[in-house]
GROMACS .gro file of C-alpha atoms in nm:
model
  256
    1MET     CA    1   6.614   2.972  31.423
    2TRP     CA    2   6.482   2.775  31.126
    3GLN     CA    3   6.389   2.489  31.359
    4ASP     CA    4   6.189   2.724  31.580
    5ILE     CA    5   5.999   2.850  31.276
    6LEU     CA    6   5.927   2.495  31.163
    7ASP     CA    7   5.806   2.397  31.510
    8ILE     CA    8   5.538   2.665  31.490
    9THR     CA    9   5.388   2.479  31.192
   10GLU     CA   10   5.367   2.156  31.396
   11PRO     CA   11   5.553   1.942  31.140
   12MET     CA   12   5.444   1.612  31.293
   13ASN     CA   13   5.088   1.705  31.194
   14TRP     CA   14   5.180   1.769  30.831
   15THR     CA   15   5.014   1.562  30.562
   16ALA     CA   16   5.230   1.329  30.355
   17ASN     CA   17   5.206   1.571  30.062
   18ALA     CA   18   5.319   1.858  30.284
   19VAL     CA   19   5.623   1.655  30.392
   20PHE     CA   20   5.712   1.596  30.028
   21MET     CA   21   5.670   1.962  29.932
   22ALA     CA   22   5.877   2.076  30.231
   23THR     CA   23   6.149   1.823  30.150
   24ARG     CA   24   6.159   1.939  29.788
   25ILE     CA   25   6.208   2.299  29.899
   26PHE     CA   26   6.440   2.250  30.194
   27ILE     CA   27   6.671   1.983  30.055
   28SER     CA   28   6.778   2.220  29.777
   29ASN     CA   29   6.831   2.523  29.997
   30MET     CA   30   6.946   2.398  30.336
   31LYS     CA   31   7.306   2.352  30.440
   32PRO     CA   32   7.405   1.984  30.480
   33LYS     CA   33   7.383   1.988  30.861
   34GLN     CA   34   7.042   2.155  30.853
   35ALA     CA   35   6.920   1.906  30.593
   36GLN     CA   36   7.041   1.618  30.810
   37ILE     CA   37   6.843   1.746  31.111
   38PHE     CA   38   6.532   1.806  30.898
   39LEU     CA   39   6.546   1.457  30.750
   40ASN     CA   40   6.607   1.293  31.088
   41THR     CA   41   6.353   1.476  31.300
   42ILE     CA   42   6.071   1.523  31.048
   43VAL     CA   43   6.095   1.304  30.738
   44LEU     CA   44   6.218   0.988  30.911
   45GLU     CA   45   5.959   1.019  31.187
   46HIS     CA   46   5.678   1.055  30.932
   47VAL     CA   47   5.809   0.760  30.732
   48ARG     CA   48   5.836   0.530  31.034
   49GLU     CA   49   5.495   0.625  31.169
   50ASP     CA   50   5.326   0.580  30.831
   51ILE     CA   51   5.479   0.235  30.784
   52LYS     CA   52   5.381   0.140  31.138
   53GLN     CA   53   5.020   0.251  31.087
   54ASN     CA   54   4.960   0.134  30.729
   55LYS     CA   55   5.214  -0.149  30.680
   56LYS     CA   56   5.331   0.033  30.366
   57LEU     CA   57   5.459   0.382  30.278
   58ASN     CA   58   5.251   0.665  30.137
   59TYR     CA   59   5.354   0.761  29.782
   60HIS     CA   60   5.434   1.122  29.879
   61LEU     CA   61   5.658   1.011  30.165
   62TYR     CA   62   5.833   0.769  29.930
   63MET     CA   63   5.897   1.056  29.690
   64ALA     CA   64   6.023   1.266  29.982
   65LEU     CA   65   6.286   0.997  30.050
   66LYS     CA   66   6.390   1.000  29.684
   67LYS     CA   67   6.416   1.378  29.690
   68ALA     CA   68   6.621   1.360  30.012
   69LEU     CA   69   6.892   1.167  29.828
   70TYR     CA   70   6.981   1.482  29.637
   71LYS     CA   71   7.190   1.548  29.947
   72PRO     CA   72   7.338   1.199  29.996
   73ALA     CA   73   7.546   1.273  30.306
   74ALA     CA   74   7.244   1.427  30.481
   75PHE     CA   75   7.031   1.129  30.378
   76PHE     CA   76   7.282   0.879  30.515
   77LYS     CA   77   7.337   1.067  30.841
   78GLY     CA   78   6.975   1.171  30.893
   79ILE     CA   79   6.791   0.859  30.781
   80LEU     CA   80   7.002   0.556  30.696
   81PHE     CA   81   7.244   0.548  30.990
   82PRO     CA   82   6.976   0.622  31.254
   83ILE     CA   83   6.777   0.325  31.120
   84CYS     CA   84   7.084   0.104  31.163
   85GLU     CA   85   7.176   0.243  31.503
   86ASP     CA   86   6.835   0.196  31.664
   87GLN     CA   87   6.940   0.091  32.014
   88TYR     CA   88   6.588  -0.020  32.108
   89TYR     CA   89   6.565  -0.273  31.821
   90THR     CA   90   6.242  -0.121  31.689
   91THR     CA   91   6.358  -0.103  31.326
   92THR     CA   92   6.152  -0.342  31.114
   93LEU     CA   93   6.238  -0.538  30.802
   94LYS     CA   94   5.966  -0.352  30.611
   95GLU     CA   95   6.124  -0.014  30.695
   96CYS     CA   96   6.461  -0.131  30.567
   97VAL     CA   97   6.318  -0.283  30.250
   98ILE     CA   98   6.129   0.037  30.166
   99VAL     CA   99   6.419   0.272  30.238
  100GLY     CA  100   6.649   0.027  30.061
  101SER     CA  101   6.433   0.035  29.749
  102VAL     CA  102   6.481   0.413  29.734
  103LEU     CA  103   6.853   0.363  29.776
  104ALA     CA  104   6.856   0.111  29.491
  105LYS     CA  105   6.662   0.330  29.247
  106VAL     CA  106   6.852   0.659  29.288
  107SER     CA  107   7.198   0.719  29.144
  108ILE     CA  108   7.443   0.811  29.421
  109PRO     CA  109   7.799   0.940  29.368
  110VAL     CA  110   8.061   0.679  29.447
  111LEU     CA  111   8.232   0.887  29.717
  112HIS     CA  112   7.913   0.914  29.920
  113SER     CA  113   7.834   0.545  29.887
  114ALA     CA  114   8.192   0.447  29.968
  115ALA     CA  115   8.184   0.661  30.281
  116ALA     CA  116   7.850   0.507  30.379
  117LEU     CA  117   7.991   0.156  30.335
  118LEU     CA  118   8.282   0.248  30.562
  119GLN     CA  119   8.036   0.363  30.826
  120LEU     CA  120   7.809   0.060  30.789
  121SER     CA  121   8.100  -0.183  30.807
  122GLY     CA  122   8.228  -0.012  31.122
  123SER     CA  123   8.569   0.116  31.010
  124ASP     CA  124   8.474   0.482  30.993
  125ASN     CA  125   8.354   0.496  31.355
  126GLY     CA  126   8.586   0.248  31.524
  127ASP     CA  127   8.300   0.004  31.577
  128THR     CA  128   8.435  -0.348  31.620
  129ASP     CA  129   8.111  -0.503  31.743
  130SER     CA  130   8.026  -0.811  31.537
  131THR     CA  131   7.666  -0.831  31.659
  132TYR     CA  132   7.439  -0.906  31.365
  133ASN     CA  133   7.239  -0.608  31.240
  134GLY     CA  134   6.978  -0.680  30.974
  135ALA     CA  135   6.947  -0.319  30.862
  136LYS     CA  136   7.319  -0.298  30.793
  137ALA     CA  137   7.311  -0.626  30.600
  138ILE     CA  138   7.034  -0.498  30.373
  139PHE     CA  139   7.190  -0.159  30.304
  140ILE     CA  140   7.538  -0.303  30.249
  141ARG     CA  141   7.396  -0.547  29.994
  142ILE     CA  142   7.209  -0.274  29.808
  143LEU     CA  143   7.509  -0.042  29.790
  144LEU     CA  144   7.737  -0.325  29.678
  145ASP     CA  145   7.489  -0.417  29.406
  146LYS     CA  146   7.544  -0.075  29.248
  147LYS     CA  147   7.878  -0.214  29.127
  148TYR     CA  148   8.097   0.082  29.217
  149ALA     CA  149   8.473   0.076  29.164
  150LEU     CA  150   8.541   0.103  29.537
  151PRO     CA  151   8.868   0.221  29.695
  152TYR     CA  152   9.065  -0.062  29.851
  153LYS     CA  153   9.016   0.096  30.194
  154VAL     CA  154   8.644   0.026  30.163
  155ILE     CA  155   8.692  -0.328  30.034
  156ASP     CA  156   8.931  -0.402  30.321
  157SER     CA  157   8.678  -0.265  30.568
  158LEU     CA  158   8.405  -0.487  30.425
  159VAL     CA  159   8.627  -0.794  30.443
  160TYR     CA  160   8.693  -0.718  30.810
  161TYR     CA  161   8.320  -0.665  30.868
  162PHE     CA  162   8.237  -1.010  30.735
  163ILE     CA  163   8.521  -1.202  30.897
  164SER     CA  164   8.447  -1.035  31.232
  165PHE     CA  165   8.160  -1.286  31.252
  166GLN     CA  166   8.404  -1.577  31.236
  167ASN     CA  167   8.423  -1.637  31.610
  168ILE     CA  168   8.076  -1.541  31.726
  169ASN     CA  169   7.845  -1.819  31.832
  170ASN     CA  170   7.554  -1.894  31.604
  171SER     CA  171   7.302  -1.713  31.820
  172ASN     CA  172   6.962  -1.628  31.688
  173LYS     CA  173   6.928  -1.251  31.671
  174ASN     CA  174   6.612  -1.054  31.619
  175PHE     CA  175   6.616  -0.845  31.301
  176ASN     CA  176   6.828  -0.566  31.441
  177GLY     CA  177   7.045  -0.735  31.699
  178GLY     CA  178   6.870  -0.882  32.003
  179VAL     CA  179   6.992  -1.222  32.122
  180ALA     CA  180   6.764  -1.525  32.148
  181SER     CA  181   6.810  -1.902  32.113
  182ASP     CA  182   7.060  -2.098  31.900
  183MET     CA  183   7.036  -2.043  31.525
  184LYS     CA  184   7.265  -1.965  31.232
  185LEU     CA  185   7.320  -1.616  31.094
  186PRO     CA  186   7.016  -1.498  30.895
  187VAL     CA  187   6.994  -1.528  30.519
  188LEU     CA  188   7.027  -1.148  30.481
  189TRP     CA  189   7.384  -1.169  30.606
  190HIS     CA  190   7.466  -1.452  30.366
  191GLN     CA  191   7.310  -1.259  30.076
  192SER     CA  192   7.525  -0.954  30.143
  193LEU     CA  193   7.836  -1.174  30.159
  194LEU     CA  194   7.743  -1.335  29.826
  195VAL     CA  195   7.694  -0.999  29.654
  196PHE     CA  196   8.027  -0.879  29.792
  197SER     CA  197   8.199  -1.192  29.660
  198GLN     CA  198   8.035  -1.159  29.319
  199ARG     CA  199   8.113  -0.791  29.270
  200TYR     CA  200   8.460  -0.762  29.427
  201LYS     CA  201   8.624  -1.105  29.402
  202ARG     CA  202   8.888  -0.963  29.166
  203ASP     CA  203   8.982  -0.695  29.418
  204LEU     CA  204   9.053  -0.934  29.705
  205SER     CA  205   9.400  -1.045  29.806
  206PRO     CA  206   9.465  -1.421  29.832
  207ASP     CA  207   9.463  -1.392  30.212
  208GLN     CA  208   9.127  -1.214  30.206
  209ARG     CA  209   8.973  -1.475  29.977
  210ASN     CA  210   9.102  -1.753  30.200
  211ALA     CA  211   8.964  -1.579  30.509
  212ILE     CA  212   8.617  -1.561  30.353
  213LEU     CA  213   8.639  -1.923  30.240
  214ASP     CA  214   8.717  -2.018  30.601
  215LEU     CA  215   8.428  -1.800  30.715
  216VAL     CA  216   8.167  -1.981  30.505
  217LYS     CA  217   8.280  -2.310  30.656
  218VAL     CA  218   8.190  -2.174  31.000
  219HIS     CA  219   7.869  -1.996  30.895
  220TYR     CA  220   7.732  -2.222  30.625
  221HIS     CA  221   7.410  -2.170  30.431
  222HIS     CA  222   7.301  -2.466  30.221
  223LEU     CA  223   7.193  -2.250  29.924
  224ILE     CA  224   7.434  -1.957  29.938
  225SER     CA  225   7.769  -2.062  30.082
  226GLU     CA  226   7.857  -2.288  29.788
  227GLU     CA  227   7.791  -1.994  29.554
  228VAL     CA  228   8.028  -1.779  29.759
  229ARG     CA  229   8.292  -2.049  29.745
  230ARG     CA  230   8.244  -2.090  29.369
  231GLU     CA  231   8.282  -1.716  29.309
  232LEU     CA  232   8.602  -1.691  29.511
  233THR     CA  233   8.771  -1.998  29.366
  234SER     CA  234   8.685  -1.929  29.003
  235VAL     CA  235   8.886  -1.614  28.948
  236ASN     CA  236   9.253  -1.537  28.893
  237THR     CA  237   9.338  -1.182  29.000
  238ASN     CA  238   9.615  -0.933  28.950
  239PHE     CA  239   9.575  -0.805  29.303
  240GLU     CA  240   9.875  -0.570  29.305
  241SER     CA  241   9.747  -0.390  28.996
  242ASN     CA  242   9.394  -0.363  29.132
  243TYR     CA  243   9.522  -0.239  29.467
  244ALA     CA  244   9.719   0.042  29.304
  245SER     CA  245   9.425   0.160  29.094
  246ASN     CA  246   9.164   0.137  29.372
  247ASN     CA  247   9.367   0.296  29.650
  248GLN     CA  248   9.386   0.653  29.522
  249ILE     CA  249   9.055   0.798  29.644
  250ASP     CA  250   9.010   0.962  29.982
  251VAL     CA  251   8.677   0.862  30.132
  252SER     CA  252   8.505   1.083  30.388
  253MET     CA  253   8.151   1.111  30.519
  254ASP     CA  254   8.203   1.489  30.532
  255THR     CA  255   8.110   1.522  30.163
  256SER     CA  256   7.798   1.730  30.122
   0.00000   0.00000   0.00000
């Protein structure tokens, strides 16, 4: 019913300020599922079209994205994941950088971010595809840079995400996954691996550290891989203690 009422107002013809005002009202009063649909079908479409037309994002639409994060689960499901799951490879680096800057600036509860990291790394949806996805690499790096105390389940999922690239050929991908000629994995992937190593090296088991060290031998970046290796070889951990303390939280994307 609410969607029918909104359709009468022709939401795709709203001004940027109208999108912000509507987001401010609806995000506080809608149920999570309704908010997810609103963000996906109206806010995201306005954001993508504005970036496409102007090569930057209108201030009011940027503020609408910030306001949308008051319902983190709806934001992730309605905006972030659809950007990552774009099957037509139309997502641009600029879109991800702009949405990522909102993600970086707004405080997000750890449970929501942990659940998002599970989804992005593939464990929460059974995705075992190791095809490079630039959007995922950017958002994973930004969420990791928030320095959460993550449950071990999430850390394990991220380790698996990275080492799943061990046996792929060094194909050149477009930003969001298309295959082209021979080339190493993009720097965005290496940056996300470095941030993961910096933030969570003390939470990794010896086997996990060794697996990542083997990984950077296969996918080597002349500026970043040595930093990853240095991070992982410079720390002594009490893994059993860390595992016990980080493995107590149930992570679910159903949080509202």
